[in-house]
Amino acid sequence: MDAMTLLHERSSMGKLAAPAPDRDQLDALYRAALRAPDHDALTPWRFIEFSGEGLDRLGELYAKAEQRLNPHIDDGHLDAARKKPKRAPMIIAVIAKVTPDHPKVPRIEQLLSAGCAAHGILLAAQAQGLGAMWRTGHYAFDPTVREGLGLAEDDELVGFLYLGQMGGRHKPLPERDPSDFVERWS
Ligand SMILES: Cc1cc2nc3c(=O)[nH]c(=O)nc-3n(C[C@H](O)[C@H](O)[C@H](O)COP(=O)(O)O)c2cc1C
């Protein structure tokens, strides 16, 4: 796939099947992430890769988060939370590792770099014929989940990237006209 086609046609895939990306594919995903624009070369990101029992452990964290939000939650809802990570054979959590009060690089720039790293992973997934979807949901901001994943106070969980083999077809791309979004000063 040529670069412009990839950039114009990237699309999320919610239906994801086993197997998870293999080591070579993952290496290519991370290399794409590491080419994110990065002011002052802070590399303000880290990644946690979940597969197999790791997905169960993440599900347990989700259930713990729900229980803290609602101590009377019923087993059905707890189970639903536990199963959420099982929607894919692999999840990569992208975490912005923020250096607070940096003299040159404000927080927003560090968050944007980590977001670009996540986008790099999505693009590299599609380039390799894999399916991918960026999710957050309330869990990305939940204190129990943040603590369980070892986030420092200034860090942000930018997203959970669900990855796997394409389990369906991409939905049609929306028709968008660039001129609706562009103002020209010339
Ligand atoms: C930061 C971020 C968080 C997102 N979180 C969710 C989410 O929790 N659930 C969801 O269905 N889509 C979420 N999305 C949107 C999807 O990843 C996807 O972009 C959207 O469904 C549009 O599909 P497309 O990427 O094929 O255009 C999120 C996107 C971003 C950038």
JSON list of N, CA and C in Angstrom, two decimals, residues 3-36:
[
{"chain": "A", "resi": 3, "resn": "ALA", "atom": "N", "xyz": [1.99, 5.21, 0.56]},
{"chain": "A", "resi": 3, "resn": "ALA", "atom": "CA", "xyz": [1.82, 6.04, 1.77]},
{"chain": "A", "resi": 3, "resn": "ALA", "atom": "C", "xyz": [0.58, 6.92, 1.70]},
{"chain": "A", "resi": 4, "resn": "MET", "atom": "N", "xyz": [0.30, 7.54, 0.54]},
{"chain": "A", "resi": 4, "resn": "MET", "atom": "CA", "xyz": [-0.83, 8.44, 0.48]},
{"chain": "A", "resi": 4, "resn": "MET", "atom": "C", "xyz": [-2.16, 7.68, 0.61]},
{"chain": "A", "resi": 5, "resn": "THR", "atom": "N", "xyz": [-2.22, 6.51, 0.02]},
{"chain": "A", "resi": 5, "resn": "THR", "atom": "CA", "xyz": [-3.45, 5.71, 0.17]},
{"chain": "A", "resi": 5, "resn": "THR", "atom": "C", "xyz": [-3.67, 5.36, 1.64]},
{"chain": "A", "resi": 6, "resn": "LEU", "atom": "N", "xyz": [-2.60, 4.96, 2.31]},
{"chain": "A", "resi": 6, "resn": "LEU", "atom": "CA", "xyz": [-2.72, 4.64, 3.74]},
{"chain": "A", "resi": 6, "resn": "LEU", "atom": "C", "xyz": [-3.21, 5.85, 4.53]},
{"chain": "A", "resi": 7, "resn": "LEU", "atom": "N", "xyz": [-2.59, 7.01, 4.25]},
{"chain": "A", "resi": 7, "resn": "LEU", "atom": "CA", "xyz": [-2.97, 8.21, 5.02]},
{"chain": "A", "resi": 7, "resn": "LEU", "atom": "C", "xyz": [-4.42, 8.62, 4.72]},
{"chain": "A", "resi": 8, "resn": "HIS", "atom": "N", "xyz": [-4.85, 8.43, 3.49]},
{"chain": "A", "resi": 8, "resn": "HIS", "atom": "CA", "xyz": [-6.21, 8.85, 3.11]},
{"chain": "A", "resi": 8, "resn": "HIS", "atom": "C", "xyz": [-7.27, 7.83, 3.53]},
{"chain": "A", "resi": 9, "resn": "GLU", "atom": "N", "xyz": [-6.86, 6.60, 3.75]},
{"chain": "A", "resi": 9, "resn": "GLU", "atom": "CA", "xyz": [-7.87, 5.55, 3.95]},
{"chain": "A", "resi": 9, "resn": "GLU", "atom": "C", "xyz": [-7.77, 4.83, 5.28]},
{"chain": "A", "resi": 10, "resn": "ARG", "atom": "N", "xyz": [-6.95, 5.32, 6.21]},
{"chain": "A", "resi": 10, "resn": "ARG", "atom": "CA", "xyz": [-6.90, 4.65, 7.52]},
{"chain": "A", "resi": 10, "resn": "ARG", "atom": "C", "xyz": [-8.30, 4.59, 8.10]},
{"chain": "A", "resi": 11, "resn": "SER", "atom": "N", "xyz": [-8.61, 3.48, 8.69]},
{"chain": "A", "resi": 11, "resn": "SER", "atom": "CA", "xyz": [-9.97, 3.28, 9.19]},
{"chain": "A", "resi": 11, "resn": "SER", "atom": "C", "xyz": [-9.92, 2.30, 10.36]},
{"chain": "A", "resi": 12, "resn": "SER", "atom": "N", "xyz": [-10.80, 2.53, 11.32]},
{"chain": "A", "resi": 12, "resn": "SER", "atom": "CA", "xyz": [-10.79, 1.66, 12.50]},
{"chain": "A", "resi": 12, "resn": "SER", "atom": "C", "xyz": [-11.49, 0.34, 12.21]},
{"chain": "A", "resi": 13, "resn": "MET", "atom": "N", "xyz": [-11.07, -0.68, 12.92]},
{"chain": "A", "resi": 13, "resn": "MET", "atom": "CA", "xyz": [-11.72, -1.99, 12.83]},
{"chain": "A", "resi": 13, "resn": "MET", "atom": "C", "xyz": [-12.05, -2.46, 14.25]},
{"chain": "A", "resi": 14, "resn": "GLY", "atom": "N", "xyz": [-13.33, -2.50, 14.56]},
{"chain": "A", "resi": 14, "resn": "GLY", "atom": "CA", "xyz": [-13.76, -2.91, 15.89]},
{"chain": "A", "resi": 14, "resn": "GLY", "atom": "C", "xyz": [-13.79, -4.42, 16.06]},
{"chain": "A", "resi": 15, "resn": "LYS", "atom": "N", "xyz": [-14.01, -5.14, 14.95]},
{"chain": "A", "resi": 15, "resn": "LYS", "atom": "CA", "xyz": [-14.06, -6.62, 15.03]},
{"chain": "A", "resi": 15, "resn": "LYS", "atom": "C", "xyz": [-12.68, -7.17, 14.79]},
{"chain": "A", "resi": 16, "resn": "LEU", "atom": "N", "xyz": [-12.11, -7.71, 15.84]},
{"chain": "A", "resi": 16, "resn": "LEU", "atom": "CA", "xyz": [-10.70, -8.14, 15.77]},
{"chain": "A", "resi": 16, "resn": "LEU", "atom": "C", "xyz": [-10.57, -9.59, 16.19]},
{"chain": "A", "resi": 17, "resn": "ALA", "atom": "N", "xyz": [-9.86, -10.35, 15.38]},
{"chain": "A", "resi": 17, "resn": "ALA", "atom": "CA", "xyz": [-9.76, -11.79, 15.62]},
{"chain": "A", "resi": 17, "resn": "ALA", "atom": "C", "xyz": [-8.31, -12.17, 15.94]},
{"chain": "A", "resi": 18, "resn": "ALA", "atom": "N", "xyz": [-8.15, -13.35, 16.57]},
{"chain": "A", "resi": 18, "resn": "ALA", "atom": "CA", "xyz": [-6.82, -13.92, 16.81]},
{"chain": "A", "resi": 18, "resn": "ALA", "atom": "C", "xyz": [-6.24, -14.37, 15.46]},
{"chain": "A", "resi": 19, "resn": "PRO", "atom": "N", "xyz": [-4.94, -14.49, 15.34]},
{"chain": "A", "resi": 19, "resn": "PRO", "atom": "CA", "xyz": [-3.93, -14.25, 16.37]},
{"chain": "A", "resi": 19, "resn": "PRO", "atom": "C", "xyz": [-3.58, -12.77, 16.51]},
{"chain": "A", "resi": 20, "resn": "ALA", "atom": "N", "xyz": [-2.92, -12.49, 17.63]},
{"chain": "A", "resi": 20, "resn": "ALA", "atom": "CA", "xyz": [-2.38, -11.15, 17.85]},
{"chain": "A", "resi": 20, "resn": "ALA", "atom": "C", "xyz": [-1.26, -10.90, 16.83]},
{"chain": "A", "resi": 21, "resn": "PRO", "atom": "N", "xyz": [-0.92, -9.65, 16.61]},
{"chain": "A", "resi": 21, "resn": "PRO", "atom": "CA", "xyz": [0.25, -9.36, 15.75]},
{"chain": "A", "resi": 21, "resn": "PRO", "atom": "C", "xyz": [1.47, -10.13, 16.24]},
{"chain": "A", "resi": 22, "resn": "ASP", "atom": "N", "xyz": [2.29, -10.58, 15.28]},
{"chain": "A", "resi": 22, "resn": "ASP", "atom": "CA", "xyz": [3.49, -11.31, 15.71]},
{"chain": "A", "resi": 22, "resn": "ASP", "atom": "C", "xyz": [4.63, -10.33, 16.05]},
{"chain": "A", "resi": 23, "resn": "ARG", "atom": "N", "xyz": [5.75, -10.88, 16.50]},
{"chain": "A", "resi": 23, "resn": "ARG", "atom": "CA", "xyz": [6.83, -10.00, 17.01]},
{"chain": "A", "resi": 23, "resn": "ARG", "atom": "C", "xyz": [7.35, -9.05, 15.93]},
{"chain": "A", "resi": 24, "resn": "ASP", "atom": "N", "xyz": [7.46, -9.54, 14.69]},
{"chain": "A", "resi": 24, "resn": "ASP", "atom": "CA", "xyz": [7.96, -8.66, 13.63]},
{"chain": "A", "resi": 24, "resn": "ASP", "atom": "C", "xyz": [6.96, -7.53, 13.35]},
{"chain": "A", "resi": 25, "resn": "GLN", "atom": "N", "xyz": [5.68, -7.89, 13.34]},
{"chain": "A", "resi": 25, "resn": "GLN", "atom": "CA", "xyz": [4.65, -6.86, 13.12]},
{"chain": "A", "resi": 25, "resn": "GLN", "atom": "C", "xyz": [4.66, -5.83, 14.25]},
{"chain": "A", "resi": 26, "resn": "LEU", "atom": "N", "xyz": [4.83, -6.34, 15.48]},
{"chain": "A", "resi": 26, "resn": "LEU", "atom": "CA", "xyz": [4.85, -5.43, 16.63]},
{"chain": "A", "resi": 26, "resn": "LEU", "atom": "C", "xyz": [6.06, -4.51, 16.58]},
{"chain": "A", "resi": 27, "resn": "ASP", "atom": "N", "xyz": [7.18, -5.08, 16.19]},
{"chain": "A", "resi": 27, "resn": "ASP", "atom": "CA", "xyz": [8.38, -4.26, 16.08]},
{"chain": "A", "resi": 27, "resn": "ASP", "atom": "C", "xyz": [8.13, -3.11, 15.10]},
{"chain": "A", "resi": 28, "resn": "ALA", "atom": "N", "xyz": [7.48, -3.42, 13.99]},
{"chain": "A", "resi": 28, "resn": "ALA", "atom": "CA", "xyz": [7.18, -2.38, 12.99]},
{"chain": "A", "resi": 28, "resn": "ALA", "atom": "C", "xyz": [6.20, -1.35, 13.56]},
{"chain": "A", "resi": 29, "resn": "LEU", "atom": "N", "xyz": [5.25, -1.80, 14.36]},
{"chain": "A", "resi": 29, "resn": "LEU", "atom": "CA", "xyz": [4.29, -0.86, 14.99]},
{"chain": "A", "resi": 29, "resn": "LEU", "atom": "C", "xyz": [5.03, 0.12, 15.90]},
{"chain": "A", "resi": 30, "resn": "TYR", "atom": "N", "xyz": [5.90, -0.43, 16.75]},
{"chain": "A", "resi": 30, "resn": "TYR", "atom": "CA", "xyz": [6.59, 0.44, 17.71]},
{"chain": "A", "resi": 30, "resn": "TYR", "atom": "C", "xyz": [7.56, 1.38, 17.00]},
{"chain": "A", "resi": 31, "resn": "ARG", "atom": "N", "xyz": [8.20, 0.89, 15.92]},
{"chain": "A", "resi": 31, "resn": "ARG", "atom": "CA", "xyz": [9.11, 1.78, 15.19]},
{"chain": "A", "resi": 31, "resn": "ARG", "atom": "C", "xyz": [8.35, 2.96, 14.59]},
{"chain": "A", "resi": 32, "resn": "ALA", "atom": "N", "xyz": [7.13, 2.69, 14.14]},
{"chain": "A", "resi": 32, "resn": "ALA", "atom": "CA", "xyz": [6.29, 3.79, 13.62]},
{"chain": "A", "resi": 32, "resn": "ALA", "atom": "C", "xyz": [5.96, 4.76, 14.76]},
{"chain": "A", "resi": 33, "resn": "ALA", "atom": "N", "xyz": [5.62, 4.22, 15.92]},
{"chain": "A", "resi": 33, "resn": "ALA", "atom": "CA", "xyz": [5.28, 5.07, 17.07]},
{"chain": "A", "resi": 33, "resn": "ALA", "atom": "C", "xyz": [6.47, 5.97, 17.44]},
{"chain": "A", "resi": 34, "resn": "LEU", "atom": "N", "xyz": [7.65, 5.40, 17.37]},
{"chain": "A", "resi": 34, "resn": "LEU", "atom": "CA", "xyz": [8.84, 6.13, 17.83]},
{"chain": "A", "resi": 34, "resn": "LEU", "atom": "C", "xyz": [9.28, 7.23, 16.87]},
{"chain": "A", "resi": 35, "resn": "ARG", "atom": "N", "xyz": [8.62, 7.30, 15.70]},
{"chain": "A", "resi": 35, "resn": "ARG", "atom": "CA", "xyz": [8.90, 8.39, 14.77]},
{"chain": "A", "resi": 35, "resn": "ARG", "atom": "C", "xyz": [7.88, 9.53, 14.94]},
{"chain": "A", "resi": 36, "resn": "ALA", "atom": "N", "xyz": [7.14, 9.52, 16.01]},
{"chain": "A", "resi": 36, "resn": "ALA", "atom": "CA", "xyz": [6.21, 10.64, 16.27]},
{"chain": "A", "resi": 36, "resn": "ALA", "atom": "C", "xyz": [7.01, 11.92, 16.45]}
]
